[in-house]
């Protein structure tokens, strides 16, 4: 491959990773770009999980052999089978050198390659009908992160020293792309996370609820929202100080997370101040109400606090058409207001009647009252 073509391949790989949305797309872009750049038929990207002592395959691309998947659930290999990640590479770096890629073939180690580290790879090449591979370590923040692996079928030209050197360059580009992806994902995580409790924040709820309502309109999926207000926070702040108030918020956040675990896929969030919510898509309304009851019970047992005012609204209950996220939020919020006004120790559920489930309704058509409710919603929950 000429220098111009190799430069173009490097640029294409970097651009592919830069355009990725999330880790999985970045992994695929890295493996695909390296495979094309080196003229391979297959490529894989693996990460070294130090705490588990294994190399775990993140993505496979190209011509997959039997049993290989693009994004394998648990394709991993004990590090002792590929000792270069801890021994060979460490010896190289300890002397101040840079980690270099190397070539292995189905016939054994390529010229200049130290024996003793490649037998598992050789066996894998033969088993999968591949003739050779080039392996390039990926170094991130000065530590071994994983490796880039590119292979060719049996019968095709074997990778040479120039290919290995080029693979080292590609691995450096991949490392830079992974670092960028990790930074972006951390920024996204912080943008959608409440810093005090570690729960999702209001922005995350807005995004997830909009998607949930779209799914409800499209597939009639059950969407339920639990909105709750932690009672007594101002008293705790005034009497015991804001540090005690923060601890109460953190403890309630843990209780909310625990109860949210009763609902598969539920999102637990802090909306701001003393207001929290649970968003569930899929579980029946009765299951959500049961989780809300448990939430109220556990909140009442928290030290310093005065329990929680809890309102529930679900598209499965008789609350009329729910065409927007705002309407479901407004119904749950109104139920929570009633729970707070009545000092209810159990959740108030919109659309239900009974001793434990007071009715909370909003008219389908706008009215003066509903306009007031809309204004109150904006005031309480606006970002």
Tab-separated table of C-alpha atoms in Angstrom:
chain	number	residue	atom	x	y	z
A	1	UNK	CA	0.000	0.000	0.000
A	2	UNK	CA	1.435	3.377	-0.969
A	3	UNK	CA	2.024	6.165	1.515
A	4	UNK	CA	-0.891	8.204	0.150
A	5	UNK	CA	-3.278	5.270	0.485
A	6	UNK	CA	-2.104	4.570	4.007
A	7	UNK	CA	-2.515	8.208	4.986
A	8	UNK	CA	-6.028	8.164	3.530
A	9	UNK	CA	-6.770	4.989	5.522
A	10	UNK	CA	-5.602	6.619	8.749
A	11	UNK	CA	-7.774	9.669	8.075
A	12	UNK	CA	-10.783	7.463	7.285
A	13	UNK	CA	-10.330	5.499	10.512
A	14	UNK	CA	-10.058	8.669	12.599
A	15	UNK	CA	-13.094	10.212	10.915
A	16	UNK	CA	-15.121	7.048	11.406
A	17	UNK	CA	-14.421	7.011	15.131
A	18	UNK	CA	-15.041	10.745	15.474
A	19	UNK	CA	-18.476	10.355	13.855
A	20	UNK	CA	-19.497	7.474	16.135
A	21	UNK	CA	-22.343	7.919	18.595
A	22	UNK	CA	-21.356	5.911	21.627
A	23	UNK	CA	-18.822	3.228	22.421
A	24	UNK	CA	-20.223	0.400	20.308
A	25	UNK	CA	-20.179	2.488	17.142
A	26	UNK	CA	-16.656	3.656	17.963
A	27	UNK	CA	-15.466	0.076	18.474
A	28	UNK	CA	-17.006	-0.988	15.167
A	29	UNK	CA	-15.493	1.982	13.359
A	30	UNK	CA	-12.061	1.200	14.818
A	31	UNK	CA	-12.106	-2.454	13.810
A	32	UNK	CA	-13.620	-1.786	10.381
A	33	UNK	CA	-11.185	1.024	9.606
A	34	UNK	CA	-8.163	-1.053	10.641
A	35	UNK	CA	-9.381	-4.050	8.669
A	36	UNK	CA	-9.688	-1.985	5.489
A	37	UNK	CA	-6.417	-0.157	6.088
A	38	UNK	CA	-4.461	-3.413	6.411
A	39	UNK	CA	-6.307	-5.308	3.696
A	40	UNK	CA	-7.637	-7.877	6.124
A	41	UNK	CA	-10.746	-10.021	5.962
A	42	UNK	CA	-11.490	-9.943	9.691
A	43	UNK	CA	-10.732	-7.656	12.623
A	44	UNK	CA	-11.471	-7.574	16.319
A	45	UNK	CA	-11.045	-5.089	19.122
A	46	UNK	CA	-10.483	-6.422	22.653
A	47	UNK	CA	-10.109	-4.822	26.071
A	48	UNK	CA	-7.935	-6.034	28.921
A	49	UNK	CA	-10.082	-6.454	32.016
A	50	UNK	CA	-7.388	-6.457	34.664
A	51	UNK	CA	-9.688	-7.220	37.567
A	52	UNK	CA	-10.913	-10.384	35.809
A	53	UNK	CA	-7.592	-11.349	34.251
A	54	UNK	CA	-8.970	-11.665	30.752
A	55	UNK	CA	-9.096	-10.170	27.287
A	56	UNK	CA	-12.726	-9.519	26.363
A	57	UNK	CA	-13.715	-9.107	22.729
A	58	UNK	CA	-15.739	-5.942	22.195
A	59	UNK	CA	-16.456	-6.284	18.486
A	60	UNK	CA	-15.781	-8.597	15.535
A	61	UNK	CA	-16.098	-7.324	11.957
A	62	UNK	CA	-15.577	-8.723	8.474
A	63	UNK	CA	-15.833	-12.422	7.585
A	64	UNK	CA	-16.954	-14.021	10.826
A	65	UNK	CA	-16.193	-17.669	11.519
A	66	UNK	CA	-18.715	-20.051	13.032
A	67	UNK	CA	-19.571	-18.984	16.572
A	68	UNK	CA	-18.273	-15.420	16.164
A	69	UNK	CA	-20.681	-12.513	16.678
A	70	UNK	CA	-20.328	-8.830	15.863
A	71	UNK	CA	-20.912	-7.762	19.457
A	72	UNK	CA	-20.338	-10.908	21.521
A	73	UNK	CA	-21.963	-11.133	24.910
A	74	UNK	CA	-19.076	-12.853	26.628
A	75	UNK	CA	-16.259	-13.811	24.268
A	76	UNK	CA	-13.211	-13.611	26.481
A	77	UNK	CA	-9.854	-15.308	26.858
A	78	UNK	CA	-7.747	-15.737	30.013
A	79	UNK	CA	-4.748	-13.441	29.904
A	80	UNK	CA	-2.382	-16.335	30.565
A	81	UNK	CA	-3.266	-17.608	27.097
A	82	UNK	CA	-2.029	-14.320	25.623
A	83	UNK	CA	0.733	-13.469	28.044
A	84	UNK	CA	2.217	-10.722	25.890
A	85	UNK	CA	-0.399	-8.307	27.205
A	86	UNK	CA	1.168	-8.536	30.668
A	87	UNK	CA	4.644	-9.986	30.137
A	88	UNK	CA	6.036	-9.300	26.683
A	89	UNK	CA	4.609	-5.805	26.462
A	90	UNK	CA	5.572	-4.938	30.019
A	91	UNK	CA	9.177	-5.940	29.327
A	92	UNK	CA	9.196	-3.744	26.231
A	93	UNK	CA	7.752	-0.705	28.030
A	94	UNK	CA	9.883	-1.135	31.144
A	95	UNK	CA	12.914	-0.400	28.985
A	96	UNK	CA	11.375	2.838	27.771
A	97	UNK	CA	10.350	1.468	24.384
A	98	UNK	CA	7.048	1.805	22.569
A	99	UNK	CA	4.649	-1.128	22.168
A	100	UNK	CA	5.024	-2.583	18.669
A	101	UNK	CA	2.644	-4.751	16.704
A	102	UNK	CA	3.672	-8.199	15.535
A	103	UNK	CA	2.647	-10.822	12.991
A	104	UNK	CA	1.657	-14.417	13.600
A	105	UNK	CA	0.802	-17.112	11.064
A	106	UNK	CA	-1.020	-20.413	11.091
A	107	UNK	CA	2.393	-22.026	10.683
A	108	UNK	CA	3.810	-20.470	13.857
A	109	UNK	CA	5.516	-17.223	14.830
A	110	UNK	CA	6.665	-14.921	12.070
A	111	UNK	CA	10.333	-14.091	11.638
A	112	UNK	CA	11.791	-12.204	14.587
A	113	UNK	CA	8.860	-13.050	16.890
A	114	UNK	CA	9.680	-14.466	20.306
A	115	UNK	CA	8.252	-17.987	20.744
A	116	UNK	CA	6.066	-18.943	23.673
A	117	UNK	CA	3.373	-16.302	23.427
A	118	UNK	CA	1.528	-17.289	20.289
A	119	UNK	CA	0.373	-20.900	20.531
A	120	UNK	CA	-3.235	-20.005	21.352
A	121	UNK	CA	-3.438	-17.532	18.480
A	122	UNK	CA	-1.923	-20.036	16.062
A	123	UNK	CA	-4.524	-22.604	17.086
A	124	UNK	CA	-7.279	-20.023	16.641
A	125	UNK	CA	-6.017	-19.080	13.171
A	126	UNK	CA	-6.056	-22.699	12.047
A	127	UNK	CA	-9.443	-23.404	13.583
A	128	UNK	CA	-11.047	-20.441	11.830
A	129	UNK	CA	-9.410	-20.890	8.433
A	130	UNK	CA	-7.199	-17.834	8.680
A	131	UNK	CA	-3.627	-17.762	7.493
A	132	UNK	CA	-2.101	-14.888	9.436
A	133	UNK	CA	-2.833	-12.013	11.759
A	134	UNK	CA	-1.261	-8.809	12.967
A	135	UNK	CA	-1.723	-7.879	16.614
A	136	UNK	CA	-1.290	-4.297	17.813
A	137	UNK	CA	-1.462	-3.313	21.491
A	138	UNK	CA	-3.631	-0.321	22.339
A	139	UNK	CA	-2.185	1.960	24.988
A	140	UNK	CA	-4.392	4.488	26.754
A	141	UNK	CA	-3.198	6.928	29.410
A	142	UNK	CA	0.156	5.158	29.497
A	143	UNK	CA	-1.310	1.729	30.259
A	144	UNK	CA	-2.209	-1.306	28.191
A	145	UNK	CA	-5.913	-0.934	27.353
A	146	UNK	CA	-6.353	-3.846	24.961
A	147	UNK	CA	-5.459	-4.896	21.453
A	148	UNK	CA	-6.352	-4.551	17.801
A	149	UNK	CA	-6.347	-7.789	15.803
A	150	UNK	CA	-6.557	-8.035	11.995
A	151	UNK	CA	-6.443	-11.326	10.045
A	152	UNK	CA	-6.302	-12.597	6.472
A	153	UNK	CA	-7.634	-15.906	5.094
A	154	UNK	CA	-5.372	-18.874	4.498
A	155	UNK	CA	-3.757	-18.655	1.075
A	156	UNK	CA	-3.490	-14.867	0.974
A	157	UNK	CA	-0.282	-12.883	1.377
A	158	UNK	CA	1.153	-12.947	4.871
A	159	UNK	CA	1.460	-9.662	6.729
A	160	UNK	CA	4.974	-8.240	6.707
A	161	UNK	CA	7.032	-6.037	8.980
A	162	UNK	CA	5.729	-2.952	7.217
A	163	UNK	CA	2.158	-4.036	7.956
A	164	UNK	CA	3.021	-4.501	11.624
A	165	UNK	CA	4.548	-1.022	11.801
A	166	UNK	CA	1.455	0.419	10.131
A	167	UNK	CA	-0.768	-1.493	12.592
A	168	UNK	CA	1.120	0.213	15.445
A	169	UNK	CA	0.178	3.576	13.933
A	170	UNK	CA	-3.434	2.494	13.527
A	171	UNK	CA	-3.552	1.341	17.152
A	172	UNK	CA	-2.408	4.806	18.241
A	173	UNK	CA	-5.222	6.376	16.210
A	174	UNK	CA	-7.689	3.927	17.754
A	175	UNK	CA	-6.426	4.801	21.243
A	176	UNK	CA	-7.001	8.499	20.561
A	177	UNK	CA	-10.512	7.744	19.295
A	178	UNK	CA	-11.341	5.634	22.345
A	179	UNK	CA	-10.103	8.407	24.657
A	180	UNK	CA	-12.300	10.927	22.839
A	181	UNK	CA	-15.308	8.606	23.047
A	182	UNK	CA	-14.773	8.072	26.772
A	183	UNK	CA	-14.567	11.833	27.353
A	184	UNK	CA	-17.752	12.448	25.392
A	185	UNK	CA	-19.607	9.678	27.190
A	186	UNK	CA	-18.476	11.039	30.540
A	187	UNK	CA	-19.702	14.490	29.503
A	188	UNK	CA	-23.041	13.001	28.454
A	189	UNK	CA	-23.260	11.067	31.702
A	190	UNK	CA	-22.635	14.207	33.745
A	191	UNK	CA	-25.171	16.136	31.668
A	192	UNK	CA	-27.850	13.580	32.519
A	193	UNK	CA	-26.872	12.794	36.123
A	194	UNK	CA	-27.724	14.483	39.392
A	195	UNK	CA	-24.406	15.188	41.079
A	196	UNK	CA	-25.629	14.726	44.665
A	197	UNK	CA	-27.561	11.456	44.428
A	198	UNK	CA	-26.082	9.885	41.299
A	199	UNK	CA	-29.611	9.412	39.932
A	200	UNK	CA	-30.757	10.654	36.539
A	201	UNK	CA	-31.599	14.361	36.388
A	202	UNK	CA	-34.523	16.321	34.933
A	203	UNK	CA	-32.957	16.467	31.477
A	204	UNK	CA	-32.660	12.674	31.374
A	205	UNK	CA	-36.305	12.310	32.419
A	206	UNK	CA	-37.464	14.737	29.716
A	207	UNK	CA	-35.613	12.830	27.010
A	208	UNK	CA	-36.682	9.376	28.209
A	209	UNK	CA	-40.304	10.384	28.783
A	210	UNK	CA	-40.650	11.893	25.304
A	211	UNK	CA	-39.372	8.633	23.800
A	212	UNK	CA	-41.661	6.610	26.053
A	213	UNK	CA	-44.745	8.552	24.976
A	214	UNK	CA	-43.771	8.102	21.329
A	215	UNK	CA	-43.591	4.364	21.972
A	216	UNK	CA	-46.968	4.493	23.729
A	217	UNK	CA	-48.548	6.233	20.744
A	218	UNK	CA	-46.932	3.795	18.328
A	219	UNK	CA	-47.165	0.463	20.176
A	220	UNK	CA	-49.561	1.200	23.038
A	221	UNK	CA	-46.764	0.511	25.533
A	222	UNK	CA	-47.690	1.174	29.151
A	223	UNK	CA	-45.930	4.267	30.455
A	224	UNK	CA	-46.116	5.081	34.154
A	225	UNK	CA	-44.713	7.973	36.134
A	226	UNK	CA	-44.272	8.238	39.889
A	227	UNK	CA	-43.645	11.798	41.107
A	228	UNK	CA	-42.740	12.303	44.744
A	229	UNK	CA	-41.844	15.121	47.078
A	230	UNK	CA	-39.600	14.386	50.073
A	231	UNK	CA	-41.339	15.804	53.142
A	232	UNK	CA	-39.511	17.726	55.824
A	233	UNK	CA	-36.362	18.661	53.913
A	234	UNK	CA	-36.606	22.371	54.821
A	235	UNK	CA	-37.031	21.513	58.489
A	236	UNK	CA	-33.957	19.270	58.378
A	237	UNK	CA	-31.918	21.979	56.641
A	238	UNK	CA	-33.022	24.633	59.126
A	239	UNK	CA	-32.597	22.461	62.209
A	240	UNK	CA	-29.648	20.222	61.416
A	241	UNK	CA	-27.903	22.050	58.573
A	242	UNK	CA	-27.649	21.522	54.853
A	243	UNK	CA	-25.155	18.686	55.194
A	244	UNK	CA	-27.830	16.689	57.030
A	245	UNK	CA	-30.346	17.668	54.344
A	246	UNK	CA	-27.991	16.415	51.651
A	247	UNK	CA	-27.594	13.111	53.497
A	248	UNK	CA	-31.374	12.767	53.644
A	249	UNK	CA	-31.605	13.396	49.894
A	250	UNK	CA	-28.887	10.828	49.245
A	251	UNK	CA	-30.587	8.230	51.438
A	252	UNK	CA	-33.931	8.785	49.790
A	253	UNK	CA	-32.220	8.526	46.397
A	254	UNK	CA	-30.948	5.095	47.420
A	255	UNK	CA	-34.450	4.063	48.519
A	256	UNK	CA	-35.882	5.305	45.223
A	257	UNK	CA	-33.263	3.352	43.277
A	258	UNK	CA	-34.037	0.226	45.307
A	259	UNK	CA	-37.765	0.491	44.666
A	260	UNK	CA	-37.148	1.311	41.014
A	261	UNK	CA	-35.337	-2.017	40.725
A	262	UNK	CA	-38.740	-3.661	41.243
A	263	UNK	CA	-39.671	-2.322	37.784
A	264	UNK	CA	-37.478	-3.666	34.950
A	265	UNK	CA	-35.795	-0.819	33.082
A	266	UNK	CA	-37.253	1.932	35.284
A	267	UNK	CA	-35.464	5.270	35.468
A	268	UNK	CA	-34.950	6.743	38.943
A	269	UNK	CA	-34.361	10.495	38.922
A	270	UNK	CA	-34.087	13.607	41.021
A	271	UNK	CA	-35.971	16.439	39.368
A	272	UNK	CA	-34.418	19.065	41.621
A	273	UNK	CA	-34.667	20.189	45.233
A	274	UNK	CA	-36.779	17.675	47.145
A	275	UNK	CA	-38.599	16.301	44.059
A	276	UNK	CA	-37.930	12.862	42.600
A	277	UNK	CA	-39.570	10.513	40.112
A	278	UNK	CA	-39.659	6.994	38.721
A	279	UNK	CA	-40.363	6.417	35.032
A	280	UNK	CA	-41.370	2.922	33.951
A	281	UNK	CA	-42.105	1.709	30.432
A	282	UNK	CA	-43.674	-1.721	30.043
A	283	UNK	CA	-44.567	-2.950	33.550
A	284	UNK	CA	-48.314	-3.032	34.343
A	285	UNK	CA	-49.734	-0.105	36.280
A	286	UNK	CA	-50.470	-2.311	39.311
A	287	UNK	CA	-46.803	-3.270	39.520
A	288	UNK	CA	-45.822	0.400	39.446
A	289	UNK	CA	-48.337	1.253	42.165
A	290	UNK	CA	-46.958	-1.604	44.274
A	291	UNK	CA	-43.452	-0.167	43.910
A	292	UNK	CA	-44.813	3.263	44.897
A	293	UNK	CA	-46.385	1.774	48.033
A	294	UNK	CA	-43.021	0.242	48.949
A	295	UNK	CA	-41.354	3.579	48.302
A	296	UNK	CA	-43.726	5.328	50.708
A	297	UNK	CA	-43.186	2.648	53.351
A	298	UNK	CA	-39.401	2.839	53.178
A	299	UNK	CA	-39.359	6.640	53.030
A	300	UNK	CA	-41.374	6.795	56.246
A	301	UNK	CA	-38.603	4.841	57.984
A	302	UNK	CA	-35.820	7.241	57.030
A	303	UNK	CA	-34.151	9.022	59.913
A	304	UNK	CA	-34.925	12.781	60.147
A	305	UNK	CA	-37.365	12.835	57.222
A	306	UNK	CA	-41.180	12.963	57.328
A	307	UNK	CA	-41.911	10.446	54.618
A	308	UNK	CA	-42.834	11.279	51.049
A	309	UNK	CA	-45.837	12.617	49.117
A	310	UNK	CA	-46.251	10.318	46.139
A	311	UNK	CA	-48.405	10.595	43.010
A	312	UNK	CA	-48.739	8.025	40.222
A	313	UNK	CA	-50.078	8.331	36.677
A	314	UNK	CA	-50.138	5.480	34.160
A	315	UNK	CA	-51.426	5.203	30.618
A	316	UNK	CA	-52.968	1.866	31.625
A	317	UNK	CA	-55.358	3.597	34.030
A	318	UNK	CA	-58.523	5.530	33.029
A	319	UNK	CA	-56.912	8.943	32.668
A	320	UNK	CA	-57.912	9.660	29.083
A	321	UNK	CA	-55.643	9.839	26.029
A	322	UNK	CA	-52.019	10.636	26.759
A	323	UNK	CA	-50.612	12.275	23.662
A	324	UNK	CA	-47.778	14.171	25.288
A	325	UNK	CA	-45.188	13.799	28.005
A	326	UNK	CA	-46.482	17.007	29.558
A	327	UNK	CA	-49.928	15.540	30.154
A	328	UNK	CA	-48.646	12.443	31.966
A	329	UNK	CA	-46.307	14.563	34.055
A	330	UNK	CA	-49.153	16.952	34.884
A	331	UNK	CA	-51.378	14.098	36.054
A	332	UNK	CA	-48.671	12.544	38.234
A	333	UNK	CA	-47.804	15.968	39.625
A	334	UNK	CA	-51.455	16.686	40.465
A	335	UNK	CA	-51.694	13.313	42.231
A	336	UNK	CA	-48.584	14.155	44.228
A	337	UNK	CA	-50.053	17.543	45.182
A	338	UNK	CA	-53.146	15.837	46.516
A	339	UNK	CA	-51.053	13.330	48.469
A	340	UNK	CA	-49.136	16.207	50.028
A	341	UNK	CA	-52.279	18.224	50.837
A	342	UNK	CA	-53.921	15.197	52.490
A	343	UNK	CA	-50.689	14.062	54.199
A	344	UNK	CA	-51.285	10.689	52.602
A	345	UNK	CA	-48.962	7.898	53.701
A	346	UNK	CA	-49.752	5.935	50.542
A	347	UNK	CA	-49.493	6.946	46.893
A	348	UNK	CA	-52.336	8.805	45.227
A	349	UNK	CA	-53.065	7.267	41.812
A	350	UNK	CA	-54.538	9.304	38.977
A	351	UNK	CA	-57.778	7.837	37.612
A	352	UNK	CA	-58.373	5.388	40.424
A	353	UNK	CA	-61.060	5.494	43.115
A	354	UNK	CA	-61.022	3.688	46.424
A	355	UNK	CA	-59.885	4.076	50.022
A	356	UNK	CA	-56.237	3.658	49.011
A	357	UNK	CA	-56.466	5.161	45.550
A	358	UNK	CA	-58.139	8.603	45.527
A	359	UNK	CA	-59.302	9.822	42.138
A	360	UNK	CA	-57.199	12.462	40.411
A	361	UNK	CA	-58.510	13.675	37.065
A	362	UNK	CA	-57.757	16.432	34.623
A	363	UNK	CA	-60.181	17.340	31.883
A	364	UNK	CA	-59.191	16.314	28.360
A	365	UNK	CA	-60.025	19.794	27.124
A	366	UNK	CA	-58.118	22.827	28.431
A	367	UNK	CA	-59.883	24.752	31.176
A	368	UNK	CA	-59.041	27.562	33.522
A	369	UNK	CA	-58.072	25.004	36.185
A	370	UNK	CA	-55.953	23.033	33.765
A	371	UNK	CA	-54.291	26.226	32.607
A	372	UNK	CA	-53.412	26.910	36.222
A	373	UNK	CA	-52.103	23.374	36.549
A	374	UNK	CA	-49.986	23.941	33.432
A	375	UNK	CA	-48.541	27.132	34.877
A	376	UNK	CA	-47.782	25.384	38.150
A	377	UNK	CA	-46.049	22.547	36.252
A	378	UNK	CA	-43.823	25.030	34.472
A	379	UNK	CA	-42.975	26.777	37.694
A	380	UNK	CA	-42.109	23.619	39.604
A	381	UNK	CA	-40.342	21.576	36.994
A	382	UNK	CA	-38.927	23.939	34.404
A	383	UNK	CA	-35.201	23.380	33.873
